[in-house]
CSV table of C-alpha atoms and ligand atoms in Angstrom, one decimal:
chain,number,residue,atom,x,y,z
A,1,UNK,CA,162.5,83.5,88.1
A,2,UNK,CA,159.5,81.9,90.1
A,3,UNK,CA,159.6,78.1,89.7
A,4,UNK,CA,157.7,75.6,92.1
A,5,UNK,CA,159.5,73.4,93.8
A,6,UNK,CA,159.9,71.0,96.9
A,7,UNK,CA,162.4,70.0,99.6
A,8,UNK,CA,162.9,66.2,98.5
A,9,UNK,CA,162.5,63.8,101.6
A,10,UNK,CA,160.1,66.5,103.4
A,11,UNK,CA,156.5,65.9,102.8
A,12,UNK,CA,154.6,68.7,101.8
A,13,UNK,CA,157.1,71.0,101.3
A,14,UNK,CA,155.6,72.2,97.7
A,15,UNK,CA,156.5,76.1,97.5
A,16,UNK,CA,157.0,78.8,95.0
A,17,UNK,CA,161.3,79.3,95.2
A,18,UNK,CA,163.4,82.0,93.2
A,19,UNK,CA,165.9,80.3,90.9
A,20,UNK,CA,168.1,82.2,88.2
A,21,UNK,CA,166.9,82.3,84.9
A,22,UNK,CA,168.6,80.2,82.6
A,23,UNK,CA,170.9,81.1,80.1
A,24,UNK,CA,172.4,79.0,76.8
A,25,UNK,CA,175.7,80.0,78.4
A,26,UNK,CA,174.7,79.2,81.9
A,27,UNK,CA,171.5,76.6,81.8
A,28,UNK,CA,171.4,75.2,84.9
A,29,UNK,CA,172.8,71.8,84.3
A,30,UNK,CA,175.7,69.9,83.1
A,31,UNK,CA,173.5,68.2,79.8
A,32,UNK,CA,173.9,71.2,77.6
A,33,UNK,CA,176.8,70.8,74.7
A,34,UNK,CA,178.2,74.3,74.3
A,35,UNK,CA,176.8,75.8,71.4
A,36,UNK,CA,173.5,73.4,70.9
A,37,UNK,CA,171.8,74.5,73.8
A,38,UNK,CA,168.1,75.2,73.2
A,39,UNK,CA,165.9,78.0,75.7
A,40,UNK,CA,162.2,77.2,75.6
A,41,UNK,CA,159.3,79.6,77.2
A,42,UNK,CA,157.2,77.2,78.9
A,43,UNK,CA,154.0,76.6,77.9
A,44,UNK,CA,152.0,74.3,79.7
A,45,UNK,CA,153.7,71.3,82.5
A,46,UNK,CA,151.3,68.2,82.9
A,47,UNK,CA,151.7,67.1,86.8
A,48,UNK,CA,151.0,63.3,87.5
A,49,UNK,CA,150.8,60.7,90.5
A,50,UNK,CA,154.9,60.9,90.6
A,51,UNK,CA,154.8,64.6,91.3
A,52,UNK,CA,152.3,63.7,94.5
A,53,UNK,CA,154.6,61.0,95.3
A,54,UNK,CA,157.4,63.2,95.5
A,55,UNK,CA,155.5,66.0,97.8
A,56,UNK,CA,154.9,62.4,99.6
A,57,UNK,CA,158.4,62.3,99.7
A,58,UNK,CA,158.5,59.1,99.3
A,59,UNK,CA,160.5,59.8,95.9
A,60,UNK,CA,163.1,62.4,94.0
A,61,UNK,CA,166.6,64.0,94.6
A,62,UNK,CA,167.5,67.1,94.5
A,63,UNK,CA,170.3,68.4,92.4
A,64,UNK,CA,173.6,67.3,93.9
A,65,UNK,CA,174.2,70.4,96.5
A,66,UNK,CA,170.8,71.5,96.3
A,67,UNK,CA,168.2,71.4,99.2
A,68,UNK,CA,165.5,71.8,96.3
A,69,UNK,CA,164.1,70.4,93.5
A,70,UNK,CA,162.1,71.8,90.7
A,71,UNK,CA,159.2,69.8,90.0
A,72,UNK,CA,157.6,68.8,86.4
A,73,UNK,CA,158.3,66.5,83.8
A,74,UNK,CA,156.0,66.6,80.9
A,75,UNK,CA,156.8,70.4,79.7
A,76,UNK,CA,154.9,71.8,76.2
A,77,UNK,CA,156.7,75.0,75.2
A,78,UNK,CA,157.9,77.6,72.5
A,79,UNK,CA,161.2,77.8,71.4
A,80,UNK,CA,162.7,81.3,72.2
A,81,UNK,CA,166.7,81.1,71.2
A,82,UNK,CA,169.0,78.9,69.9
A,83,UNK,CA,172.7,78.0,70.1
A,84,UNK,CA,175.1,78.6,67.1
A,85,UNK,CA,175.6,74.7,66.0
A,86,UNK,CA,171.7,74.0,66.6
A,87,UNK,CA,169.8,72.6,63.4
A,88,UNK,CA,167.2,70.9,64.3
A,89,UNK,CA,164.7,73.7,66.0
A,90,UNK,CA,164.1,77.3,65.7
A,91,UNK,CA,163.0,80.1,67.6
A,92,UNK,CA,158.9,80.1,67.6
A,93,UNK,CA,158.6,76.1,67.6
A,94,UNK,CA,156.3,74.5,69.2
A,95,UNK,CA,158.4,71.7,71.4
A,96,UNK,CA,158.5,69.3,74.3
A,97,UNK,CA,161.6,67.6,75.7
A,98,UNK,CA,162.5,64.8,76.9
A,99,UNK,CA,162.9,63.5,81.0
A,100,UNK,CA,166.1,61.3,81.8
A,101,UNK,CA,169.9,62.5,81.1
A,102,UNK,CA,172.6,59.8,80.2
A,103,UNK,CA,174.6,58.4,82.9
A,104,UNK,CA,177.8,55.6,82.4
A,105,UNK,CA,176.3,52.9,81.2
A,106,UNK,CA,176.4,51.5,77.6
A,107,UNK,CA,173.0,52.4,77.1
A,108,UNK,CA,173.4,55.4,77.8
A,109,UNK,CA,176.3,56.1,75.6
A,110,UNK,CA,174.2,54.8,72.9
A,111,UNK,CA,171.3,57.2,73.4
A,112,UNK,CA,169.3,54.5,75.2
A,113,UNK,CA,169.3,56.5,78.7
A,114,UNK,CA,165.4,55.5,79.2
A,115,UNK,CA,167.1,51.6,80.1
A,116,UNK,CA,170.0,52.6,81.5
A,117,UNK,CA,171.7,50.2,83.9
A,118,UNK,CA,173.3,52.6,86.0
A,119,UNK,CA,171.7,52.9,89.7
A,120,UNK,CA,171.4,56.6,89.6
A,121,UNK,CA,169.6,58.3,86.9
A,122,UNK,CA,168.8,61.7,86.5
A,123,UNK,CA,165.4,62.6,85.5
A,124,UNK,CA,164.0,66.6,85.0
A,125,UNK,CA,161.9,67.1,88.0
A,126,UNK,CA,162.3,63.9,89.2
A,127,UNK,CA,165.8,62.7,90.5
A,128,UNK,CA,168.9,64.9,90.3
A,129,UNK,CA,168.3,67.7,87.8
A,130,UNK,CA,165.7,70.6,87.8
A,131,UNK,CA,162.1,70.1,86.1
A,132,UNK,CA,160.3,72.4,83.7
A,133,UNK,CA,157.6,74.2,86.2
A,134,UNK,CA,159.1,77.4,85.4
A,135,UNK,CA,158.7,80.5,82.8
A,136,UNK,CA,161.8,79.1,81.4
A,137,UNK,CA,164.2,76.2,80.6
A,138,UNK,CA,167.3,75.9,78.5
A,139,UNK,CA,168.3,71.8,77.6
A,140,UNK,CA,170.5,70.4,74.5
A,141,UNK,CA,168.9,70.2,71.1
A,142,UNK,CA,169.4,66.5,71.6
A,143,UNK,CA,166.6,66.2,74.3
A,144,UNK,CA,163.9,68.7,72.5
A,145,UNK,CA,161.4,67.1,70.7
A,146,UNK,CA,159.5,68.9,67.8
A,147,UNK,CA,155.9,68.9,68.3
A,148,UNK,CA,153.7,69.4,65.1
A,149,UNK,CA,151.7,73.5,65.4
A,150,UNK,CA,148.4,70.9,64.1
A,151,UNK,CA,149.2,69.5,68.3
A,152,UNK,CA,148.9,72.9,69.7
A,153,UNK,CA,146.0,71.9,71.9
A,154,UNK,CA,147.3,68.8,73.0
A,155,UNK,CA,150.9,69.2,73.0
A,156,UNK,CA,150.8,69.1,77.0
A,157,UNK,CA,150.5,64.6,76.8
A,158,UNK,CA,153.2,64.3,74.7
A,159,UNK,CA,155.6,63.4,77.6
A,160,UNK,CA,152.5,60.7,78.8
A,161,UNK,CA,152.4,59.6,75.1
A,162,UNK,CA,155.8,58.9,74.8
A,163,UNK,CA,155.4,56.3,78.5
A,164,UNK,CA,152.1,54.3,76.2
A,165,UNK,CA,154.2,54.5,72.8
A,166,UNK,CA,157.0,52.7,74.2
A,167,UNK,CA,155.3,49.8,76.5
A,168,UNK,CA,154.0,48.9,73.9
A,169,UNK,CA,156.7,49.0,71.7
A,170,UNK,CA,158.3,46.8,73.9
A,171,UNK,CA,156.0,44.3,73.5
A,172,UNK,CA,155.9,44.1,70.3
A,173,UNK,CA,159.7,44.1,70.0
A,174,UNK,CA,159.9,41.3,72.4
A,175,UNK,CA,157.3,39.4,71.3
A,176,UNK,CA,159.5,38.5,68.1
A,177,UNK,CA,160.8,35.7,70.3
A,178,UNK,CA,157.9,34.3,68.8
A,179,UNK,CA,158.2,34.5,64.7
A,180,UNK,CA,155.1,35.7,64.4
A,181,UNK,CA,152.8,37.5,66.8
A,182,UNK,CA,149.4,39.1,65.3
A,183,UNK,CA,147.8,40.6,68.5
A,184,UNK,CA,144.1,40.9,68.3
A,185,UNK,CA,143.0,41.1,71.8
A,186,UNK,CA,143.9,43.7,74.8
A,187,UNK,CA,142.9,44.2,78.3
A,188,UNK,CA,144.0,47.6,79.8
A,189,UNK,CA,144.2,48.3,83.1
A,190,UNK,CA,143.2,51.6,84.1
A,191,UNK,CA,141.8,54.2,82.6
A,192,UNK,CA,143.5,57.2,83.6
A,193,UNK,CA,145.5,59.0,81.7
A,194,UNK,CA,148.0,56.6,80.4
A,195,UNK,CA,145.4,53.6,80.3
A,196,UNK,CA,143.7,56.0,77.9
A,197,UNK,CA,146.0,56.9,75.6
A,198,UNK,CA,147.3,53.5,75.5
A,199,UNK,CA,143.6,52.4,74.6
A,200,UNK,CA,144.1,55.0,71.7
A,201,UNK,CA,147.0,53.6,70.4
A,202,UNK,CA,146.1,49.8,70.5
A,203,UNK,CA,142.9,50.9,68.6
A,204,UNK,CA,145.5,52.4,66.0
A,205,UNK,CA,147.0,49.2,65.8
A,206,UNK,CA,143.8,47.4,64.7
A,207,UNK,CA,143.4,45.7,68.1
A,208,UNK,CA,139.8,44.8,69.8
A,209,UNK,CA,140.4,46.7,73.2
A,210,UNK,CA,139.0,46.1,76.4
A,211,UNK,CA,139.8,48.8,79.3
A,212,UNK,CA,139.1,48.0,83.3
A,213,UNK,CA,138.8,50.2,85.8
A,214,UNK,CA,137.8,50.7,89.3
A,215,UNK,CA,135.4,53.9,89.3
A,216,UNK,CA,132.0,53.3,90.4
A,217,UNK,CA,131.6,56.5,88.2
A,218,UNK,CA,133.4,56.4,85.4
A,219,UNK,CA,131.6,59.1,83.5
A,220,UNK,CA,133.9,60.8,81.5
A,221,UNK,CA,136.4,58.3,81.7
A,222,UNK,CA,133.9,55.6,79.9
A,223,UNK,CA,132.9,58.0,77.5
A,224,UNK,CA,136.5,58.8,76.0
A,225,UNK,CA,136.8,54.8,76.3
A,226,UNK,CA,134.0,53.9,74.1
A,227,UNK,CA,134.9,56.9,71.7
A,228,UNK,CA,137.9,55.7,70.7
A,229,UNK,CA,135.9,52.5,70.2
A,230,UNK,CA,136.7,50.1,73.3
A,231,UNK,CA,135.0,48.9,75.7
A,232,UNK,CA,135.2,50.0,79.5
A,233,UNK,CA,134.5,47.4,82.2
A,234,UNK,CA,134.0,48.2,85.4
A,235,UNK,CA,136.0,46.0,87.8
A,236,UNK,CA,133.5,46.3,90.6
A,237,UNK,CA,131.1,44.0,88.4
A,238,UNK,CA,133.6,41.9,86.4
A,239,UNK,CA,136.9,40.7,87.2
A,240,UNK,CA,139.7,40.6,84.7
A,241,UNK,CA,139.6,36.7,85.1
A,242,UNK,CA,135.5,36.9,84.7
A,243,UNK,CA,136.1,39.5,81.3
A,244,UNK,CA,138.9,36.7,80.5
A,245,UNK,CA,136.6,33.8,80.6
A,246,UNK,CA,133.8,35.8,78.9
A,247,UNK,CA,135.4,37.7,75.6
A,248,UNK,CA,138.4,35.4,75.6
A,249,UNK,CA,142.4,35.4,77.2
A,250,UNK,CA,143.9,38.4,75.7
A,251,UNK,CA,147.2,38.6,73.8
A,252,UNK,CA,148.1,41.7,75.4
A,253,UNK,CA,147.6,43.0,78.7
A,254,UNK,CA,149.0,46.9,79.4
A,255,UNK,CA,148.9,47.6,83.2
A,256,UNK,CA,148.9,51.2,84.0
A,257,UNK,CA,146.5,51.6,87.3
A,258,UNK,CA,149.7,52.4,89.7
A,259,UNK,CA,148.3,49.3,91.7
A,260,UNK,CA,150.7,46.7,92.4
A,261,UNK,CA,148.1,44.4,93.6
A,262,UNK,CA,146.5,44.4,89.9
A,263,UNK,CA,150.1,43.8,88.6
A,264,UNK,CA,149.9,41.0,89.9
A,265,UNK,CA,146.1,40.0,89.8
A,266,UNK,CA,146.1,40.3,85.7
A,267,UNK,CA,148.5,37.8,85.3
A,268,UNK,CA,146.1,35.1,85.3
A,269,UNK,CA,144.1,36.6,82.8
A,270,UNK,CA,146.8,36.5,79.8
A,271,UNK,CA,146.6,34.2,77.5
A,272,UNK,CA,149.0,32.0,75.7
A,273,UNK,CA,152.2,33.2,74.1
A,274,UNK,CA,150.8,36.7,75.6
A,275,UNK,CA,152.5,39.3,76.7
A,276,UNK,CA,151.8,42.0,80.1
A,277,UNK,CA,153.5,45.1,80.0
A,278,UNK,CA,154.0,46.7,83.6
A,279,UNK,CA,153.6,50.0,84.1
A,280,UNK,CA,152.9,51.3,87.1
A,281,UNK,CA,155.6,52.8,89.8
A,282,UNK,CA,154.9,51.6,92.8
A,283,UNK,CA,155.8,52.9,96.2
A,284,UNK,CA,155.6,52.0,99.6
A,285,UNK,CA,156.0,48.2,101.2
A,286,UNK,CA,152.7,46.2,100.4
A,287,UNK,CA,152.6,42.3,100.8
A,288,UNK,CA,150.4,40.5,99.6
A,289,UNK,CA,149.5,36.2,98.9
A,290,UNK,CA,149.7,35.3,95.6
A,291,UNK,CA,149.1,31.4,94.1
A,292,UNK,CA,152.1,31.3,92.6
A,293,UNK,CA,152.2,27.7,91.3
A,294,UNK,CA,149.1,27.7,89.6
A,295,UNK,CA,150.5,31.1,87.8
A,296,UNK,CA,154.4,29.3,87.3
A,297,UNK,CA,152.8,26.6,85.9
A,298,UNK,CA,150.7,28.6,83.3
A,299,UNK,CA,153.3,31.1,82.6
A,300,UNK,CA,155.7,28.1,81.6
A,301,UNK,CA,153.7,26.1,80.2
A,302,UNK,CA,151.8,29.3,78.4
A,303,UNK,CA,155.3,30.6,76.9
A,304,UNK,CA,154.2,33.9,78.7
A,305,UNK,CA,156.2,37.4,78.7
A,306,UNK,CA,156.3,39.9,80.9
A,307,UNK,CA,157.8,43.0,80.2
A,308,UNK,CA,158.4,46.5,82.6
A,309,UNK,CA,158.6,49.4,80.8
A,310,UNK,CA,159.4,53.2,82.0
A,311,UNK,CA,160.6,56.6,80.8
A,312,UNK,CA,160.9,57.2,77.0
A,313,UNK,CA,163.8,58.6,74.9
A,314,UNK,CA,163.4,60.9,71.7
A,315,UNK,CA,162.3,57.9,69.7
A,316,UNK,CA,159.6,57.1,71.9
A,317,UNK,CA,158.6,60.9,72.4
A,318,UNK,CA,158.3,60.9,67.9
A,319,UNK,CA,156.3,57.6,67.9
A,320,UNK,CA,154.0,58.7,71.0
A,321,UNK,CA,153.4,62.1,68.8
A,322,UNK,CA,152.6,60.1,65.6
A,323,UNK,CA,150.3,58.2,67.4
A,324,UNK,CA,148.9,61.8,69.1
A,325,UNK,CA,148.6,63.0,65.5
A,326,UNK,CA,146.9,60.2,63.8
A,327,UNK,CA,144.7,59.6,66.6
A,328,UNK,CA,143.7,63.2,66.7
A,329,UNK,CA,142.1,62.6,62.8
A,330,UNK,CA,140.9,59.4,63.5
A,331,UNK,CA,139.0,60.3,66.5
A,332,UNK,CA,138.5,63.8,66.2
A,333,UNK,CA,138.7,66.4,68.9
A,334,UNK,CA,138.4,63.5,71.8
A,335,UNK,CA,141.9,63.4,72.8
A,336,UNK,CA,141.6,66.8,74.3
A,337,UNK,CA,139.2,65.8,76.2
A,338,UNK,CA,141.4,64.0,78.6
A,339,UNK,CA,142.4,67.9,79.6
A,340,UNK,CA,140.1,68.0,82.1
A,341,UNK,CA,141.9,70.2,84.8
A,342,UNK,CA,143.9,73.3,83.7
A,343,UNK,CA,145.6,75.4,86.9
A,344,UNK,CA,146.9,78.6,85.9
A,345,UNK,CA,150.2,79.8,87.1
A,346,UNK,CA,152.4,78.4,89.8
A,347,UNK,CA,151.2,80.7,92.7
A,348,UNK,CA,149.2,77.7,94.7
A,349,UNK,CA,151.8,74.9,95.4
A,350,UNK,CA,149.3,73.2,97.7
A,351,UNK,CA,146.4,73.4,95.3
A,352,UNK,CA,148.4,72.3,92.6
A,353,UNK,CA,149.1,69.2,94.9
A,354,UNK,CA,145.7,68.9,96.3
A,355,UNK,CA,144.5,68.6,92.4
A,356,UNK,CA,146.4,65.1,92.0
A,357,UNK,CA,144.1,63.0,94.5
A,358,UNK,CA,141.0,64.0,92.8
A,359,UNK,CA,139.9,60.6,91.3
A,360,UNK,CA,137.8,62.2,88.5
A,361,UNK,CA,140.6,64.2,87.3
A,362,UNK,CA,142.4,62.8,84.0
A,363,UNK,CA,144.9,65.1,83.2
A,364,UNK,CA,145.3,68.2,85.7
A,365,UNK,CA,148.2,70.9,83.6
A,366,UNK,CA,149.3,73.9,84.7
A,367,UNK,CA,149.5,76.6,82.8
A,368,UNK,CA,152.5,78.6,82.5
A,369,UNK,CA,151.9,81.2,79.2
A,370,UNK,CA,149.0,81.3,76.5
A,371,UNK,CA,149.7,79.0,73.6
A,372,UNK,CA,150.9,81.5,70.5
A,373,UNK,CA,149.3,80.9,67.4
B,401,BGC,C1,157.8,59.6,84.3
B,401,BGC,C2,158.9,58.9,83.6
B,401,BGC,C3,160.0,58.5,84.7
B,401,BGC,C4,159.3,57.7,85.8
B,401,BGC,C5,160.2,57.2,86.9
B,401,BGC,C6,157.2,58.8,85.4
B,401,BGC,O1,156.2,59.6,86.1
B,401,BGC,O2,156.8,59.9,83.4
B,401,BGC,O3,159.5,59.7,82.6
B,401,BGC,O4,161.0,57.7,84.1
B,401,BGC,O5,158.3,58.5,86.4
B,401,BGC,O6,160.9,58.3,87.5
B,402,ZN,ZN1,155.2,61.0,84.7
């Protein structure tokens, strides 16, 4: 079986490689309970800045052993056979499935893997176990994640869904440090394609929304801003401190550029008892000055949270989906708009690649089979 993969720790070294097919007797890794293993045709794989960073090599591990790594991490697929003991899906559904496996830790023996304290984790396509950017996968009914046939089209952002559902879960869950928090005002930052669905599902929530980005052209990025009823700044006009003193400090700040320099920067735009939610993985060794007593004093004296927030378990994958389906009648047909660059097939590694630094691009996916109906 054809699967695209890379040599982790050697840039550029994305190339088609010939792995065995998997089996529900032999899938491939050691996360599959006998008897509730689950094979899935692949669909669609979305491909995001982690992919390029790991082509970078500047991140991922291949499987112990291994010299390579399949990439892809947000998989949309069919089911195609089941284990005897499995209950929960059948052949023909539509699913997606989930990224990190449990390690040792208490969270992950509590099926809390996504905040697992071990230093290791295994992600698919990521660190340690093979990813989905193949014509098949086999994983344990635990890990799949139904997604509703009325998704068909957009089925591929689950996996980005699940990343926006739970930062901002976090916050909220945090924020009950507080006794009573009633939100009103966000800032996003960035307006790709996690700052969009996280614009989405603050909208949802009832929440006036302001989105910041960099683009000197936002285009379509401003237009699927403003149709899910926010409002799009562009940073090369008006600061997040400017935007702050204008429409007010927000409650909420979600940070999703992938800029660790903005991570930083928003933090003196929040507002009292507020709460930022950090996003972004960062690689590489930056410095940079920050005034960090005018910022300890307002944080302490502001009662301020910050929160970091990354991967998502089942949970989050549901609630991302909800949001994916509500969101889909509340703002009809826009959501698939953020499906701006489909690649079929796996036969241009390099192109595939090459595809991540466009700037315009909001979700590039590749195709892997048509979509049954
Ligand atoms: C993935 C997450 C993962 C994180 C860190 C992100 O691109 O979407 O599932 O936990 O990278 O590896
Ligand atoms: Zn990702």
């Amino acid at each position: 079986m054809r699967a695209l993969a890379v040599h982790p720790g050697r840039p550029h070294s994305a190339h088609v490689a010939d792995i065995p097919e998997p089996t529900l007797a032999e899938p491939g890794h050691r996360w599959v309970r006998n008897g509730h293993g689950v094979k899935v045709r692949t669909l669609q794989v979305g491909v995001d800045a982690t992919d390029g960073e790991i082509n970078e090599a500047l991140y991922g591990l291949a499987p112990e052993g291994a010299d390579e790594l399949v990439l892809g991490h947000e998989v949309f697929g069919v089911v195609e056979e089941v284990g005897v003991s499995v209950k929960s899906v059948r052949p023909g559904d539509l699913v997606t499935c989930t990224v990190r496996r449990p390690g040792k830790s208490i969270y992950d023996q509590i099926g809390r893997n996504d905040i697992t304290s071990d230093r290791t984790y295994y992600e698919r396509g990521i660190c340690l176990i093979n990813g989905f950017l193949s014509a098949k996968f086999v994983d344990d009914e635990e890990y799949i994640v139904r997604v509703p046939r009325g998704l068909k089209e957009i089925g591929v952002l689950s996996e980005p869904a699940s990343v926006c559902a739970k930062g901002i879960e976090q916050a909220y869950l945090a924020q009950r440090r507080l006794q009573v928090w009633e939100p009103k005002l966000a800032f996003v930052m960035g307006a790709g394609q996690i700052g969009q669905l996280t614009t989405m599902m603050l909208r949802l929530r009832g929440l006036e929304v302001y989105t910041l980005a960099r683009g000197e052209n936002p285009g379509l990025k401003q237009e699927l801003i403003e149709a899910f009823g926010a409002t799009y700044i562009s940073t090369r006009h008006e600061s997040v401190q400017q935007l702050a003193g204008r429409v007010g400090a927000p409650d909420l700040i979600f940070e999703a550029t992938g800029n660790a320099q903005v991570a930083f920067d928003c933090m003196s735009a929040l507002g009292l008892n507020g709460a930022l939610v950090w996003t972004s993985v960062t690689g590489g060794e930056k410095l940079a000055e920050v005034p960090v007593n005018k910022i300890n004093l307002d944080w302490v004296l502001g009662n301020k949270l910050l929160v970091g927030s990354v991967n998502g378990n089942r949970y989050h994958f549901e609630r991302g989906l909800a949001d994916l389906a509500l969101g889909e009648s509340m703002y009809p047909g826009v959501i698939r708009r953020l499906l701006t660059h489909r690649i079929d097939g796996i036969d241009d590694p390099a192109g595939i690649m090459r595809q991540l630094e466009d700037g315009t691009a909001l979700k590039t996916y590749v195709s892997l089979s048509e979509i049954p109906d």
